[in-house]
PDB file of C-alpha atoms and ligand atoms in Angstrom:
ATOM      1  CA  UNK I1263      23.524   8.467  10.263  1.00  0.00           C
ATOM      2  CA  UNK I1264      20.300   7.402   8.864  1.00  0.00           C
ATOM      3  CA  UNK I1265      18.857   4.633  10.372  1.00  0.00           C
ATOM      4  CA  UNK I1266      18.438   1.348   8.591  1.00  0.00           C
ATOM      5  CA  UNK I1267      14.809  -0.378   8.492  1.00  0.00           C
ATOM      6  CA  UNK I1268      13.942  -3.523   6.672  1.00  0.00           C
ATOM      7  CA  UNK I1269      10.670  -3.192   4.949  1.00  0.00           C
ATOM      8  CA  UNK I1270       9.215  -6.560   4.093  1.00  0.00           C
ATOM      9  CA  UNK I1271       7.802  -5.787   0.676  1.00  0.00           C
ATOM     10  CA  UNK I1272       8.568  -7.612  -2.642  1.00  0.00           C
ATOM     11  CA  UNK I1273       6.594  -5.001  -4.626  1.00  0.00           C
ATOM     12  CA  UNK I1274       9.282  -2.834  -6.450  1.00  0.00           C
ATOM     13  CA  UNK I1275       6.862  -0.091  -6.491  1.00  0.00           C
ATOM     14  CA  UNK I1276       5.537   0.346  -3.030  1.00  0.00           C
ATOM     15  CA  UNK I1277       9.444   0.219  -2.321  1.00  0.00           C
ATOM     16  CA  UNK I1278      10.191   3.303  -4.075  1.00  0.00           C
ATOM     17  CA  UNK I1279       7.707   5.158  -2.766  1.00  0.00           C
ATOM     18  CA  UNK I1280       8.070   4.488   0.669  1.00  0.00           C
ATOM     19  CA  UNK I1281      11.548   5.578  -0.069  1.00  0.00           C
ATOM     20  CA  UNK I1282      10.406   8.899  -1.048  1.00  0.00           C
ATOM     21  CA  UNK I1283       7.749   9.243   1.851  1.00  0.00           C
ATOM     22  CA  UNK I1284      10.425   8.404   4.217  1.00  0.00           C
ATOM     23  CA  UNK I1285      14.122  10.097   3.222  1.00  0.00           C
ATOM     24  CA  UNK I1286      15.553   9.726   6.105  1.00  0.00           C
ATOM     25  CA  UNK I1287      15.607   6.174   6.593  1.00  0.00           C
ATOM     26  CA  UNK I1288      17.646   4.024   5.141  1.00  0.00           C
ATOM     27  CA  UNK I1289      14.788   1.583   3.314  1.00  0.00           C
ATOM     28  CA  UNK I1290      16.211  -1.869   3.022  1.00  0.00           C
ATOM     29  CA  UNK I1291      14.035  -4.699   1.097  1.00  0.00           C
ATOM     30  CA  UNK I1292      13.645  -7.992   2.748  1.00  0.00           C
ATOM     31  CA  UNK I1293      15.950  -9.450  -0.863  1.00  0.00           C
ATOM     32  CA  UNK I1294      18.302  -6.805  -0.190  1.00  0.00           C
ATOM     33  CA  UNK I1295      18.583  -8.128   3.336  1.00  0.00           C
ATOM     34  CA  UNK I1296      19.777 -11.227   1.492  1.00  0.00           C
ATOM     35  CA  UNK I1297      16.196 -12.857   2.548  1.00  0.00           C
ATOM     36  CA  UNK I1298      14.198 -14.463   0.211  1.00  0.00           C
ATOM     37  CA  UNK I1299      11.182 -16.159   1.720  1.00  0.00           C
ATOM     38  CA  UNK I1300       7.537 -17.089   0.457  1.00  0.00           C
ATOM     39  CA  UNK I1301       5.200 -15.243   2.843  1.00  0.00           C
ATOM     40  CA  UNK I1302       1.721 -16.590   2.795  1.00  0.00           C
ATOM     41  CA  UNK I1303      -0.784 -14.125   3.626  1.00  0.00           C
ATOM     42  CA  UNK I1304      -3.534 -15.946   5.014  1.00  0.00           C
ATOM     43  CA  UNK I1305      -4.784 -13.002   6.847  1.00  0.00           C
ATOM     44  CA  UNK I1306      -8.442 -11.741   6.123  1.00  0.00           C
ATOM     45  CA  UNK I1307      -7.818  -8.292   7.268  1.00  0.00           C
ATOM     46  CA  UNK I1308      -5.090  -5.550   6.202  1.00  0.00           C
ATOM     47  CA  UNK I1309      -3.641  -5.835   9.608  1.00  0.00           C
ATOM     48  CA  UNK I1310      -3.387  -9.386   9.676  1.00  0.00           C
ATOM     49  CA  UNK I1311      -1.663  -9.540   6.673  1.00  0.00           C
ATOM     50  CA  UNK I1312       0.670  -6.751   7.380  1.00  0.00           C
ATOM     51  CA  UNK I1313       1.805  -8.363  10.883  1.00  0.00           C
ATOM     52  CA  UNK I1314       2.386 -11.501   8.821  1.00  0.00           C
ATOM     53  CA  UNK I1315       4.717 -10.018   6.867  1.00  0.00           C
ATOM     54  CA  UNK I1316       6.848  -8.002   8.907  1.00  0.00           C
ATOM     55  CA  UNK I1317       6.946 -10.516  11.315  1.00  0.00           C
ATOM     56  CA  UNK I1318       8.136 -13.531   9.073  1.00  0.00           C
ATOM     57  CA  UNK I1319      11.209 -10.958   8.397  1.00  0.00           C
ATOM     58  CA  UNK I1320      11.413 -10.033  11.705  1.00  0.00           C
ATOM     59  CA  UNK I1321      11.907 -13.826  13.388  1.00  0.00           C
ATOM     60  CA  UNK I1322      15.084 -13.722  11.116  1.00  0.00           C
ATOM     61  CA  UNK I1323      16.371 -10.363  11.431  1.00  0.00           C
ATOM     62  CA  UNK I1324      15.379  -8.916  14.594  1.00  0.00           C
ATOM     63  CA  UNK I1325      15.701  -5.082  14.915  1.00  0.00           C
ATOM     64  CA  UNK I1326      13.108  -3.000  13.247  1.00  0.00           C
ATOM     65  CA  UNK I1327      10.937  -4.322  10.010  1.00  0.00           C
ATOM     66  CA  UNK I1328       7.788  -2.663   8.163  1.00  0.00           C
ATOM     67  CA  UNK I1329       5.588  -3.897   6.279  1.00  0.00           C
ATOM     68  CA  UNK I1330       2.747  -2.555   3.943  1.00  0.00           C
ATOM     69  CA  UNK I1331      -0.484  -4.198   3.368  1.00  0.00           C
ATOM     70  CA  UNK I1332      -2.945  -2.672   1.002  1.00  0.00           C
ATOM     71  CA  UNK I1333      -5.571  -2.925  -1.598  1.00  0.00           C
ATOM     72  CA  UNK I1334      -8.372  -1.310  -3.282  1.00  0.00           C
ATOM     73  CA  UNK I1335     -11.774  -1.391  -2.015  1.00  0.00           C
ATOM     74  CA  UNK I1336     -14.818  -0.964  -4.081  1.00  0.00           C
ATOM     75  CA  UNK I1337     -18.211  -0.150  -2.379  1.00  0.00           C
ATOM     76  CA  UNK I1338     -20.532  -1.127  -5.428  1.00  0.00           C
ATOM     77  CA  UNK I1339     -18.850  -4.778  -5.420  1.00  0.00           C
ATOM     78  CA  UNK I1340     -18.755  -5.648  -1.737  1.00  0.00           C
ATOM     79  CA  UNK I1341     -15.596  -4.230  -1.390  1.00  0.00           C
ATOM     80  CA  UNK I1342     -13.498  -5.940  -3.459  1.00  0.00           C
ATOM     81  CA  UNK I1343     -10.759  -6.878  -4.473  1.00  0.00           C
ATOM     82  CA  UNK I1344      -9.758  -5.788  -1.407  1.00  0.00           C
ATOM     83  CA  UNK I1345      -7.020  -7.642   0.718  1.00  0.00           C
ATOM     84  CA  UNK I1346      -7.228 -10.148  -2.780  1.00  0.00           C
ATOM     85  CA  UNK I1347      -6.215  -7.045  -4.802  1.00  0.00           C
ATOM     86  CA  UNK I1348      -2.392  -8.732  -6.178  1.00  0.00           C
ATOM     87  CA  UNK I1349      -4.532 -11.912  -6.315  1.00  0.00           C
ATOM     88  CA  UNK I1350      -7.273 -10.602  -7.912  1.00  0.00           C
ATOM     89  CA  UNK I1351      -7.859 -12.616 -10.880  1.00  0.00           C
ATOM     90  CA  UNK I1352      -4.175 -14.362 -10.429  1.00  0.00           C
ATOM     91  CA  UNK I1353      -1.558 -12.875  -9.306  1.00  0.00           C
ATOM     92  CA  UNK I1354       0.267 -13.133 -12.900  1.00  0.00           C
ATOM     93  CA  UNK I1355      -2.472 -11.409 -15.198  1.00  0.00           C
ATOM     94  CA  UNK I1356      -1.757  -8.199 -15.861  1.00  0.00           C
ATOM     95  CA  UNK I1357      -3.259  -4.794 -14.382  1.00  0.00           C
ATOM     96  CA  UNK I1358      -4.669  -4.012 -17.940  1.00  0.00           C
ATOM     97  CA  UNK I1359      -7.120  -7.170 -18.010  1.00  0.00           C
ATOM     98  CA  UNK I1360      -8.041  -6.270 -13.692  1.00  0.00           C
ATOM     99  CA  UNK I1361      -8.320  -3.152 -14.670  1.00  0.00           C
ATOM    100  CA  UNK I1362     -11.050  -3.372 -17.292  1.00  0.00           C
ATOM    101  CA  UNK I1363     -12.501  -6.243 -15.420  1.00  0.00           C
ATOM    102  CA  UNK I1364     -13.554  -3.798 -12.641  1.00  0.00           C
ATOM    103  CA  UNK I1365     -14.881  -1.140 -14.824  1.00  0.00           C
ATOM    104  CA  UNK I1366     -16.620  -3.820 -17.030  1.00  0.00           C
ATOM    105  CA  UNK I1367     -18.457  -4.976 -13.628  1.00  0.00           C
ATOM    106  CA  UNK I1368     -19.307  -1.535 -12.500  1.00  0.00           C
ATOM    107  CA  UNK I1369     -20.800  -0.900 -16.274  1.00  0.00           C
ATOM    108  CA  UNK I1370     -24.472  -0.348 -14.194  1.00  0.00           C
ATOM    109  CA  UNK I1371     -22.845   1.845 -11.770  1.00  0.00           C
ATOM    110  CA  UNK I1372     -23.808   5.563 -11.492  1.00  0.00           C
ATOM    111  CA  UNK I1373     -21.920   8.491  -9.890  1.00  0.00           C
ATOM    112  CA  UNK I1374     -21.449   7.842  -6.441  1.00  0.00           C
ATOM    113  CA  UNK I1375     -22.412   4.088  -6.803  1.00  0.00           C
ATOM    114  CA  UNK I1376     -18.429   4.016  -8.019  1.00  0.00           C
ATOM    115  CA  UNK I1377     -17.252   4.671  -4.812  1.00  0.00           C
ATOM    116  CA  UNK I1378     -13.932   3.184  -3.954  1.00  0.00           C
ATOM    117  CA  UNK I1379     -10.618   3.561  -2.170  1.00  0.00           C
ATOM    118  CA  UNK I1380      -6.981   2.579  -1.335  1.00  0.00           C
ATOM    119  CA  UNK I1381      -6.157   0.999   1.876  1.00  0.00           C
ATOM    120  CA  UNK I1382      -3.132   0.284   3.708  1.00  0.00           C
ATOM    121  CA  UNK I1383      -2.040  -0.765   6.715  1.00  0.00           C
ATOM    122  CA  UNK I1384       1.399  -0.448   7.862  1.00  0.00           C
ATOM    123  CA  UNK I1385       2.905  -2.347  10.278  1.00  0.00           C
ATOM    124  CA  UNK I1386       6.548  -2.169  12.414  1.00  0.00           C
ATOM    125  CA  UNK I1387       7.825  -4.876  14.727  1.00  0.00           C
ATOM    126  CA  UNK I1388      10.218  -3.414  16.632  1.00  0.00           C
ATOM    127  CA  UNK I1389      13.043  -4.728  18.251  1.00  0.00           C
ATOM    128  CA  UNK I1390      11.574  -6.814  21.589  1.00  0.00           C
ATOM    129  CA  UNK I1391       8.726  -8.153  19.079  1.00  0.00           C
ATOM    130  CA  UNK I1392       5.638  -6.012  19.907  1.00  0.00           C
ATOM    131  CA  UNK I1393       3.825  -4.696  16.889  1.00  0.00           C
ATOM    132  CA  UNK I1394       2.582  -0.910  16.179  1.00  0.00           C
ATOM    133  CA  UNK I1395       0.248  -0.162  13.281  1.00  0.00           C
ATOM    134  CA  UNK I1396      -0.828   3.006  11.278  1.00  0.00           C
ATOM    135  CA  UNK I1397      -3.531   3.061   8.773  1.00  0.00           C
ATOM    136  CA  UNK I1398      -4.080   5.402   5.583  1.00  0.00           C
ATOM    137  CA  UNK I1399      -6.874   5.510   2.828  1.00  0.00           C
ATOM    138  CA  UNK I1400      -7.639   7.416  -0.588  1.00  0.00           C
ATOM    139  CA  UNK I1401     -11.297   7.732  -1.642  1.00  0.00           C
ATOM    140  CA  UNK I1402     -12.138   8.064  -5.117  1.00  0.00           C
ATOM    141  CA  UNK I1403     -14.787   6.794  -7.920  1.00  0.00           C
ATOM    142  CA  UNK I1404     -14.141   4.159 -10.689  1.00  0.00           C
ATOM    143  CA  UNK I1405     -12.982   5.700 -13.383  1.00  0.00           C
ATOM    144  CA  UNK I1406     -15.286   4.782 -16.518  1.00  0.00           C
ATOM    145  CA  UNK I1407     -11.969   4.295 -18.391  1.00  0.00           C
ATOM    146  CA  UNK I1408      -8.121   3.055 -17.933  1.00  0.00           C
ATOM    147  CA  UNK I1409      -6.101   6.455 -17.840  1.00  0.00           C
ATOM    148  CA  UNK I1410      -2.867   7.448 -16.559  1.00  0.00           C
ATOM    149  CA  UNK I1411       0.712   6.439 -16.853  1.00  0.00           C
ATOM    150  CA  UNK I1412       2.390   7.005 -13.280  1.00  0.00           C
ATOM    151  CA  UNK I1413       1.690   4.297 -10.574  1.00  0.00           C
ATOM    152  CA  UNK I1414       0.971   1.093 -10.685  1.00  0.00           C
ATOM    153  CA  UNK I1415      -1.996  -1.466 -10.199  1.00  0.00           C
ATOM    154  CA  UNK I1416      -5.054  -0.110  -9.551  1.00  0.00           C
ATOM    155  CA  UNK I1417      -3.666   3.164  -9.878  1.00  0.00           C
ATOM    156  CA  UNK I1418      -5.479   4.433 -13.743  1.00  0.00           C
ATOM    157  CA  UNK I1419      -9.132   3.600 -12.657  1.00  0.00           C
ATOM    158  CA  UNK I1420      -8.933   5.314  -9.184  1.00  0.00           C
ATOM    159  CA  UNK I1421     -10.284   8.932 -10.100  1.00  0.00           C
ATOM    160  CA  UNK I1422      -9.535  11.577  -7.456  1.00  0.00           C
ATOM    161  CA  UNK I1423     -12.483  14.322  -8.274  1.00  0.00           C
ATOM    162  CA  UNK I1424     -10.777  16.874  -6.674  1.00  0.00           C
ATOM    163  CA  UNK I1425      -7.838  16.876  -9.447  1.00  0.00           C
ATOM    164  CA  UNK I1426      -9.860  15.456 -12.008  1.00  0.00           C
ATOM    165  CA  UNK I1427      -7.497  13.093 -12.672  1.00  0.00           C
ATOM    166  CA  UNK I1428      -7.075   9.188 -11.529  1.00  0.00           C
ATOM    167  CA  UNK I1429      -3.775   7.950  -9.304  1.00  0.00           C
ATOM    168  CA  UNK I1430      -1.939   7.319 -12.013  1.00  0.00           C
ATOM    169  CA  UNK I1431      -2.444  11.241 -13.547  1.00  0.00           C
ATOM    170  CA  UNK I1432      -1.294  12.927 -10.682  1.00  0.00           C
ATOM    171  CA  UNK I1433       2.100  13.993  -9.753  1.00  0.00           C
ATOM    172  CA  UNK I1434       3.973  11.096  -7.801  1.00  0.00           C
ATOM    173  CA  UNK I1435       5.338  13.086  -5.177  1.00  0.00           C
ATOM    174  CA  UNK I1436       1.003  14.595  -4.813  1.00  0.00           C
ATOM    175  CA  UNK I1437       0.637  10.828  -4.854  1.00  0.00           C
ATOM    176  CA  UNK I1438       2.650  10.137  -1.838  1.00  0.00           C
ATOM    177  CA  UNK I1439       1.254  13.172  -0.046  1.00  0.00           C
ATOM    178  CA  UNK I1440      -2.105  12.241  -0.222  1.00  0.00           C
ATOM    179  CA  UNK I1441      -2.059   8.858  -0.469  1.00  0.00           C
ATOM    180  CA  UNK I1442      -3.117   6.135   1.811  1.00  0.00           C
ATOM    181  CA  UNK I1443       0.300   4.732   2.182  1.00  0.00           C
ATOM    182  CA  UNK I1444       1.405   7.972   2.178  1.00  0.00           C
ATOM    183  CA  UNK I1445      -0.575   8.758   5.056  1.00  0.00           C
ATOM    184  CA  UNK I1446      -0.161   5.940   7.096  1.00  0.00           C
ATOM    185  CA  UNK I1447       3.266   5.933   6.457  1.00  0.00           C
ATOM    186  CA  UNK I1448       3.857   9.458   7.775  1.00  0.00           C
ATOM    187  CA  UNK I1449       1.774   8.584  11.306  1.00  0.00           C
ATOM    188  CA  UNK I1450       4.045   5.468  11.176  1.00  0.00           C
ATOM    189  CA  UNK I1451       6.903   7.572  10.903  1.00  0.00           C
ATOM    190  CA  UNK I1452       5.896   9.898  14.224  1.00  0.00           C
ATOM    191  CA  UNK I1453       5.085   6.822  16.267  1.00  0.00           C
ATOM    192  CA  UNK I1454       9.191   5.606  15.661  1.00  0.00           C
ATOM    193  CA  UNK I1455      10.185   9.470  16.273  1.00  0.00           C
ATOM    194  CA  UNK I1456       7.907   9.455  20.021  1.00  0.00           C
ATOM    195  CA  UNK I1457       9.188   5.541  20.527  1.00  0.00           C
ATOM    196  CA  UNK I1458      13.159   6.579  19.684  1.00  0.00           C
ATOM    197  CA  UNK I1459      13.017  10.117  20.817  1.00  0.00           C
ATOM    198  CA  UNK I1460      16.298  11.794  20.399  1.00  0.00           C
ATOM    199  CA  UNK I1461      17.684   9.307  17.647  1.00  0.00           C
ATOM    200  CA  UNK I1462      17.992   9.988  14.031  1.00  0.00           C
ATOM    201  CA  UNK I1463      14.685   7.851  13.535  1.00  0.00           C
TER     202      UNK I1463
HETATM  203  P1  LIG O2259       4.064  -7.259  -0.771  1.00  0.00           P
HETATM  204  O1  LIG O2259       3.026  -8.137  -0.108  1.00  0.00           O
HETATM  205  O2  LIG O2259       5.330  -7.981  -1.074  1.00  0.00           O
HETATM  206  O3  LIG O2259       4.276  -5.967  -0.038  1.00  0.00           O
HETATM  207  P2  LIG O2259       2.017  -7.012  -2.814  1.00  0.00           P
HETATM  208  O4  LIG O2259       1.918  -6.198  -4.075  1.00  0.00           O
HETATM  209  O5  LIG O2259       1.647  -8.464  -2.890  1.00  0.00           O
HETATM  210  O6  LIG O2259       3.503  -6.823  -2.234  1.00  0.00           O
HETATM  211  P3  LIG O2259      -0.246  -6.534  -1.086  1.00  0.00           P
HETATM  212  O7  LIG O2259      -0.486  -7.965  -0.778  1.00  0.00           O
HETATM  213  O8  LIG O2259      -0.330  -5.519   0.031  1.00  0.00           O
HETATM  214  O9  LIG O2259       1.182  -6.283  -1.712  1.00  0.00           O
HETATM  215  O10 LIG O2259      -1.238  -6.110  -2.248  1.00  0.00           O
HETATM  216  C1  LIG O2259      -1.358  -4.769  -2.572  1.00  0.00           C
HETATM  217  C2  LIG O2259      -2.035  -4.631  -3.926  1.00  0.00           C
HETATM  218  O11 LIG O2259      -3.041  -3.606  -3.845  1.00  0.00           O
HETATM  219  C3  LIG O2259      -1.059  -4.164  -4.980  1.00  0.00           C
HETATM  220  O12 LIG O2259      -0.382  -5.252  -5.581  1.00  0.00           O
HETATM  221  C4  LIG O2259      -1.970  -3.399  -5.926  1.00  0.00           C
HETATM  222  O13 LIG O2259      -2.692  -4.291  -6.732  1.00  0.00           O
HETATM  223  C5  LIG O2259      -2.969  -2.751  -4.950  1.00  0.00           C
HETATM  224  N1  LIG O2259      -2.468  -1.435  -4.497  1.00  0.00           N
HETATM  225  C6  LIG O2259      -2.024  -1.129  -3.250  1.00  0.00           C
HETATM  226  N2  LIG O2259      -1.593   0.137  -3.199  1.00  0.00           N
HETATM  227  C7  LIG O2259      -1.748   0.636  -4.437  1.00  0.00           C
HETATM  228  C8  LIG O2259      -1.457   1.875  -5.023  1.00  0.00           C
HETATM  229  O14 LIG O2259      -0.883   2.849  -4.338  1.00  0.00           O
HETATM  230  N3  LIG O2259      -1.737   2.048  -6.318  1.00  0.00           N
HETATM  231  C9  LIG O2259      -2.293   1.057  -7.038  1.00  0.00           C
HETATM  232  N4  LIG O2259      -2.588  -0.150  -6.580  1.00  0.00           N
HETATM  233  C10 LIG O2259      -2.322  -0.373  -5.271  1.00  0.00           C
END
């Protein structure tokens, strides 16, 4: 039987692909849990945020809850948006007008100056309460234009040189493989195997 996890995300698209980095859990959302709670994140770090989350779930659930927090990070403006990255700009304006709001500030930036990357941090909190954490990133460069269908947020101006194509160009099952959540989802998923040896985890 595949074991269940809650994973204390409202974003529709993280959810679906954590589902498809982890198939053999049984990926529950916090709504599906029949939860529906504001969580402030009033963390200043990824980890902060992501032991917010998973633990404002957890106080009601108990048992086993993830959480994702992530953002992108670029170099040439002090690394932002950063953990502001939904907020960036308000959280209701769309990824179009972010989108070209980044590129339009990195108009002076040259080659390497457009250094950026995805971040995330996951966190569990496991059954007794203590918290484990994995981390993941994705380096690119701005792109100079929007491109790219697949994805979501930030995804069309993150250009991965070595496919010469942004986030949102490449494959989303490459995506997941080399992604930062991708990544620190699959050292996430070890950790539960080595803390639940010998269970379907
Ligand atoms: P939850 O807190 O409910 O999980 P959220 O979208 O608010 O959902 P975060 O606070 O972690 O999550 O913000 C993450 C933001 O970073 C996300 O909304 C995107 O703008 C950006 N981001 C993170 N991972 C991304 C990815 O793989 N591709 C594109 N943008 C990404």
């Amino acid at each position: 039987m595949r074991r269940k996890i809650i994973f204390a995300t409202g974003n529709q698209n993280k959810l679906k692909e954590i589902r498809a980095i982890l198939p053999t859990f049984d990926i529950i959302s916090a709504k599906d849990a029949g939860i529906s709670i504001d969580i402030e994140e009033t963390g200043t770090s990824f980890r902060d945020n992501a032991y917010i989350k998973a633990k404002a779930i957890w106080d009601i659930t108990g048992g086993i809850v993830l959480s994702d927090d992530s953002g992108l990070e670029v170099d040439y403006i002090g690394g932002e948006p950063g953990v502001y990255s939904s907020r960036y700009m308000g959280e209701n304006t769309s990824y179009t007008i972010k989108n070209q709001n980044i590129i339009s500030r990195l108009k002076d930036a040259k080659g390497n100056e457009r250094s950026a990357r995805f971040r995330a941090c996951i966190c569990a909190v496991l059954e007794d309460g203590s918290a484990i954490f994995t981390e993941g990133s994705m380096e690119g460069l701005i792109s100079q234009t929007i491109s790219g269908e697949n994805g979501f947020g930030y995804d069309p101006i993150l250009y991965l040189p070595e496919y010469d194509k942004t986030s949102a160009e490449i494959d989303p099952d490459e995506k997941n493989r080399i992604s930062h959540r991708g990544k620190a989802l699959t050292a996430m998923k070890k950790k539960l195997e080595e803390i639940y040896e010998n269970t379907d985890c």
